[in-house]
Structures are given as C-alpha cells and as structure tokens.
Short mmCIF file of C-alpha atoms and ligand atoms in Angstrom, two decimals:
data_model
loop_
_atom_site.label_atom_id
_atom_site.label_comp_id
_atom_site.label_asym_id
_atom_site.label_seq_id
_atom_site.Cartn_x
_atom_site.Cartn_y
_atom_site.Cartn_z
CA MET P 1 -32.72 -11.41 -21.16
CA SER P 2 -30.01 -9.61 -23.13
CA SER P 3 -27.00 -8.16 -21.36
CA GLU P 4 -28.42 -4.65 -21.99
CA GLU P 5 -31.64 -5.61 -20.23
CA ILE P 6 -29.85 -7.22 -17.29
CA LEU P 7 -27.60 -4.17 -16.86
CA GLN P 8 -30.63 -1.87 -17.02
CA GLU P 9 -32.40 -3.93 -14.40
CA ILE P 10 -29.36 -3.74 -12.10
CA ALA P 11 -29.14 0.03 -12.64
CA LEU P 12 -32.78 0.42 -11.70
CA GLU P 13 -32.31 -1.57 -8.48
CA VAL P 14 -29.19 0.41 -7.61
CA SER P 15 -31.01 3.73 -8.09
CA THR P 16 -33.33 2.99 -5.17
CA CYS P 17 -31.11 0.67 -3.14
CA ALA P 18 -30.99 1.10 0.63
CA SER P 19 -28.89 -1.95 1.50
CA CYS P 20 -26.14 0.01 3.24
CA LYS P 21 -25.66 3.32 5.03
CA LEU P 22 -24.21 5.03 1.93
CA CYS P 23 -27.78 5.46 0.66
CA LYS P 24 -28.30 8.17 3.31
CA GLY P 25 -25.75 10.64 1.97
CA ARG P 26 -26.08 10.12 -1.73
CA THR P 27 -27.73 12.48 -4.19
CA LYS P 28 -27.87 9.85 -6.92
CA ALA P 29 -26.57 6.31 -7.04
CA VAL P 30 -24.07 5.58 -9.81
CA PRO P 31 -24.63 2.10 -11.24
CA GLY P 32 -22.01 2.35 -13.98
CA GLU P 33 -22.32 2.70 -17.73
CA GLY P 34 -20.93 1.73 -21.07
CA ASN P 35 -21.14 -0.90 -23.74
CA ALA P 36 -23.18 -3.95 -22.71
CA HIS P 37 -20.90 -6.03 -24.97
CA ALA P 38 -17.66 -4.48 -23.81
CA ARG P 39 -14.68 -6.80 -23.80
CA ILE P 40 -13.09 -4.70 -21.09
CA LEU P 41 -14.50 -3.62 -17.72
CA PHE P 42 -12.98 -0.89 -15.54
CA ILE P 43 -13.79 -0.98 -11.83
CA GLY P 44 -13.09 2.08 -9.69
CA GLU P 45 -13.72 2.75 -6.03
CA GLY P 46 -16.88 4.76 -5.57
CA PRO P 47 -18.61 7.88 -6.86
CA GLY P 48 -17.17 11.27 -5.92
CA TYR P 49 -18.79 14.70 -5.81
CA HIS P 50 -19.49 15.05 -9.55
CA GLU P 51 -20.50 11.43 -10.06
CA ASP P 52 -23.00 11.69 -7.19
CA LYS P 53 -24.62 14.74 -8.84
CA GLN P 54 -24.75 13.29 -12.35
CA ALA P 55 -25.34 9.56 -11.61
CA ARG P 56 -22.46 8.79 -13.98
CA PRO P 57 -19.09 7.19 -13.19
CA PHE P 58 -15.77 9.01 -13.59
CA VAL P 59 -17.03 12.41 -14.76
CA GLY P 60 -14.88 14.58 -12.43
CA PRO P 61 -11.13 15.29 -12.67
CA ALA P 62 -10.18 11.61 -12.28
CA GLY P 63 -12.64 10.86 -15.07
CA GLN P 64 -10.99 13.39 -17.36
CA PHE P 65 -7.69 11.64 -16.81
CA LEU P 66 -9.37 8.28 -17.44
CA ASP P 67 -10.75 9.65 -20.73
CA GLU P 68 -7.24 10.73 -21.71
CA LEU P 69 -5.88 7.29 -20.81
CA LEU P 70 -8.59 5.57 -22.86
CA ALA P 71 -7.92 7.86 -25.83
CA SER P 72 -4.20 7.02 -25.62
CA ILE P 73 -5.07 3.42 -26.51
CA ASN P 74 -7.76 4.36 -29.02
CA LEU P 75 -10.67 3.41 -26.81
CA LYS P 76 -13.78 5.46 -26.23
CA ARG P 77 -16.17 5.24 -23.33
CA SER P 78 -18.67 3.66 -25.66
CA ASP P 79 -16.22 0.76 -26.22
CA VAL P 80 -15.88 -0.14 -22.54
CA PHE P 81 -17.93 -0.50 -19.37
CA ILE P 82 -17.06 1.52 -16.27
CA THR P 83 -18.35 0.94 -12.76
CA ASN P 84 -17.31 1.07 -9.10
CA VAL P 85 -17.02 -1.19 -6.08
CA VAL P 86 -19.66 0.86 -4.26
CA LYS P 87 -22.38 2.59 -6.24
CA CYS P 88 -23.11 5.43 -3.78
CA ARG P 89 -20.76 8.21 -2.73
CA PRO P 90 -19.04 7.76 0.62
CA PRO P 91 -19.37 10.95 2.72
CA ASN P 92 -16.48 13.36 2.00
CA ASN P 93 -15.03 10.76 -0.34
CA ARG P 94 -13.84 8.61 2.54
CA ASP P 95 -12.79 5.03 1.81
CA PRO P 96 -15.66 2.58 1.37
CA GLU P 97 -16.04 0.40 4.45
CA PRO P 98 -16.08 -3.42 4.43
CA ASP P 99 -19.80 -3.69 5.24
CA GLU P 100 -20.61 -1.27 2.39
CA MET P 101 -18.49 -3.15 -0.12
CA ALA P 102 -20.06 -6.42 1.02
CA ALA P 103 -23.58 -4.99 0.67
CA CYS P 104 -22.84 -3.69 -2.83
CA ASN P 105 -20.81 -6.66 -4.09
CA ASP P 106 -23.74 -8.53 -5.57
CA TYR P 107 -24.45 -5.72 -8.05
CA LEU P 108 -20.85 -5.86 -9.29
CA ASP P 109 -20.94 -9.64 -9.57
CA ARG P 110 -24.16 -9.44 -11.56
CA GLN P 111 -22.69 -6.79 -13.84
CA ILE P 112 -19.67 -9.01 -14.49
CA ALA P 113 -21.93 -12.00 -15.15
CA ALA P 114 -23.97 -9.96 -17.66
CA LEU P 115 -20.97 -8.43 -19.41
CA GLN P 116 -18.68 -11.46 -19.39
CA PRO P 117 -15.71 -9.18 -20.08
CA GLN P 118 -12.49 -10.77 -21.32
CA VAL P 119 -10.43 -8.23 -19.42
CA ILE P 120 -11.05 -6.57 -16.06
CA VAL P 121 -8.99 -3.52 -15.08
CA THR P 122 -9.09 -2.64 -11.40
CA LEU P 123 -8.52 1.04 -10.64
CA GLY P 124 -7.19 1.53 -7.13
CA ARG P 125 -6.83 -0.79 -4.21
CA PHE P 126 -10.45 -1.51 -3.31
CA SER P 127 -11.34 -3.16 -6.59
CA MET P 128 -7.86 -4.71 -6.67
CA THR P 129 -8.54 -6.54 -3.41
CA LYS P 130 -11.59 -8.23 -4.89
CA PHE P 131 -9.47 -9.85 -7.63
CA PHE P 132 -5.95 -9.94 -6.25
CA GLY P 133 -6.45 -10.36 -2.49
CA SER P 134 -4.04 -8.67 -0.11
CA GLU P 135 -1.31 -7.83 -2.62
CA ARG P 136 0.23 -4.39 -2.72
CA ILE P 137 -0.64 -2.15 -5.66
CA SER P 138 2.97 -0.89 -5.76
CA SER P 139 4.18 -4.39 -6.60
CA ILE P 140 1.43 -5.69 -8.89
CA HIS P 141 0.28 -2.63 -10.87
CA GLY P 142 0.39 -3.20 -14.62
CA ARG P 143 0.61 -6.98 -14.27
CA ALA P 144 -1.96 -9.22 -15.88
CA ARG P 145 -3.24 -12.39 -14.25
CA LYS P 146 -5.66 -15.02 -15.41
CA LYS P 147 -8.60 -15.44 -13.07
CA ASP P 148 -11.87 -17.29 -13.62
CA GLY P 149 -11.19 -17.57 -17.34
CA ARG P 150 -10.49 -13.88 -17.87
CA ILE P 151 -7.51 -11.59 -17.57
CA CYS P 152 -7.38 -9.15 -14.67
CA ILE P 153 -4.96 -6.29 -14.45
CA ALA P 154 -4.45 -3.97 -11.50
CA MET P 155 -3.80 -0.26 -12.04
CA TYR P 156 -3.33 2.68 -9.77
CA HIS P 157 -6.45 4.80 -9.40
CA PRO P 158 -6.42 7.70 -11.91
CA ALA P 159 -6.94 10.12 -8.99
CA ALA P 160 -3.60 8.95 -7.57
CA GLY P 161 -1.98 10.27 -10.73
CA LEU P 162 -3.57 13.67 -10.15
CA HIS P 163 -2.19 13.88 -6.63
CA ARG P 164 1.22 12.36 -7.31
CA ALA P 165 2.91 13.47 -10.52
CA GLU P 166 5.40 10.58 -10.53
CA LEU P 167 2.50 8.11 -10.68
CA LYS P 168 0.93 9.79 -13.70
CA ASP P 169 3.58 8.38 -16.03
CA THR P 170 3.38 4.97 -14.39
CA ILE P 171 -0.38 4.90 -15.00
CA ARG P 172 0.11 6.01 -18.61
CA GLN P 173 2.65 3.24 -19.16
CA ASP P 174 0.43 0.63 -17.52
CA PHE P 175 -2.48 1.64 -19.76
CA LYS P 176 -0.31 1.16 -22.84
CA LYS P 177 -0.23 -2.55 -21.99
CA ILE P 178 -4.00 -2.92 -22.35
CA PRO P 179 -4.17 -3.48 -26.14
CA LEU P 180 -1.73 -6.38 -25.90
CA ILE P 181 -3.67 -7.82 -22.99
CA ILE P 182 -6.92 -7.62 -24.97
CA ALA P 183 -5.19 -9.39 -27.87
CA GLU P 184 -3.96 -12.09 -25.51
CA ALA P 185 -7.44 -12.45 -24.01
CA GLU P 186 -8.87 -12.89 -27.49
CA ARG P 187 -6.28 -15.50 -28.30
CA LEU P 188 -7.21 -17.37 -25.12
CA ALA P 189 -10.92 -17.10 -25.89
CA ALA P 190 -10.33 -18.40 -29.41
CA GLU P 191 -8.41 -21.33 -27.99
CA GLN P 192 -11.04 -22.20 -25.44
CA PRO P 193 -13.99 -23.37 -27.55
CA PRO P 194 -13.83 -27.09 -28.26
CA LYS P 195 -11.67 -27.89 -31.28
CA VAL P 196 -14.67 -29.35 -33.12
CA VAL P 197 -16.27 -25.91 -33.23
CA VAL P 198 -13.14 -24.35 -34.69
CA GLN P 199 -12.90 -27.09 -37.30
CA LYS P 200 -16.48 -26.67 -38.51
CA LYS P 201 -17.22 -25.14 -41.90
CA LYS P 202 -16.11 -21.69 -40.86
CA GLU P 203 -17.68 -19.53 -43.56
CA GLU P 204 -21.14 -20.96 -43.22
CA GLU P 205 -21.32 -21.31 -39.46
CA PRO P 206 -19.18 -18.95 -37.48
CA PRO P 207 -19.04 -20.16 -33.88
CA PRO P 208 -21.52 -18.14 -31.80
CA GLN P 209 -18.84 -17.41 -29.18
CA GLN P 210 -16.98 -15.36 -31.69
CA LEU P 211 -19.91 -13.10 -32.53
CA SER P 212 -20.77 -12.37 -28.95
CA LEU P 213 -17.33 -10.87 -28.39
CA PHE P 214 -18.09 -7.80 -30.47
N1 LIG C 301 -13.40 7.77 -8.54
C1 LIG C 301 -13.89 6.51 -8.58
O1 LIG C 301 -13.32 5.58 -8.04
N2 LIG C 301 -15.00 6.32 -9.24
C2 LIG C 301 -15.66 7.28 -9.87
O2 LIG C 301 -16.69 6.99 -10.45
C3 LIG C 301 -15.12 8.58 -9.82
C4 LIG C 301 -14.00 8.80 -9.16
FE1 LIG C 302 -27.00 -0.06 -2.15
FE2 LIG C 302 -24.47 -0.18 -2.98
FE3 LIG C 302 -25.64 2.18 -2.61
FE4 LIG C 302 -25.02 0.67 -0.51
S1 LIG C 302 -23.58 1.61 -1.95
S2 LIG C 302 -26.96 1.75 -0.84
S3 LIG C 302 -25.40 -1.39 -1.30
S4 LIG C 302 -26.21 0.64 -4.14
#
C-alpha cells in the first residue's frame, strides 16, 4: 500500500474509534492531514473546539499562528503533515490523560511509519514527552536531537504563544531553525545509504531513497 492509502486507512479507523473515553464527547475525530510524502511532521496535543467541529487539525486560533509560523519559513500546509497525540477533543480542552494517550498512540506510530518523516516537530509538552521523555520544554525547546534515524525538535505549543506574549517571539525564533534542520536531515539521509549506491552511475539510476524524499 502507498503511504496515502495507509494514512487514509488510519483516518477511517480513527473516525469511528471508541478505544478510549474521549470518543464520548467528540463531534468528529481529527486524524491529521497533509502531504503523505512530507519530510516534516508536526505533532500537537489534541483537537480543540474548532478542530472537533471540522475534523481538521489546527484550524482555530493556534492553527492561525501555526500557519503564520509555517509561512515564515516558506512552508505551506500542503508541504507538511500535521497531527496530534490524541485524535479526539478532550472535554473543555483539558489535558489528555495517560490512558487516552496510550489508547491513541498506535495511530500516531502508524502515521509515523507510513510517512517516514526526516524531521519531527513536537508542539507542546505531551508530544514532547513521547520523544524526549521527562525533559522540561523550557530547557529543550528549539533543540534538535537525533532519534531512531530522524531528527526531532521540541517546540512550545503555538497556543502558548497566544497566551504568553514573551513566548511568541521564542516560538518564532525556534521555527526559524527548521530549514537548517531539514537540510541537516537531508545530509544525514544522503549519507546513510550504502556507499555503493551513491557510487553507482548516478544519471541512469538515481537511488530510490532519494526519490521517495520528495
Ligand atoms: N491544539 C492542538 O494541540 N491541536 C490542534 O489540532 C489544535 C489545537
Ligand atoms: Fe480512539 Fe484516539 Fe479518539 Fe481515543 S482519542 S477514541 S483512542 S481516536
């Protein structure tokens, strides 16, 4: 199956999922959306009011800020993939609970396996914990780490920038690092294939790894 087909299948399962109690309060589940060949994956926390109505991630005020941040580094939504740690809205936007994140985790893992992104950006502390453990966002935001062959970078949640003006600039500055991180991820990916592949007659037979990146 292609990555598009796998992502569609996951989205279909999510839309009727009842594996945790968040299914009770949702209007619509929000599986996530974007480019099935995205090199970069953004992972937020969970759907809010607007997302729950529209079944789309980051379409409320935090989403508008995310759009602005993406535009600042010349990325469009159609270039990236955006999803959340939990796919259904927690009541009154409360924090997702451990049992809910555990129940939903398999969907996220399957999305990552289908996308194979070179770069993962965690937005807020719940997605950060999945990749960075018990670190504090105030000390690791904007820092890139290699994990499982890809680069992960933790960012404050865009909503935090809406509530706290001093964080807005920090988030903007952290986002500015993304293009360099993508370039570094590409350099790493280019280094990784066995040297024999790189040394082959390049014009006639581009290595398949290279094509699948775009
Ligand atoms: N906040 C999130 O974490 N995710 C969304 O999809 C919207 C707001
Ligand atoms: Fe299923 Fe995830 Fe929604 Fe819970 S939050 S019902 S596990 S899709």
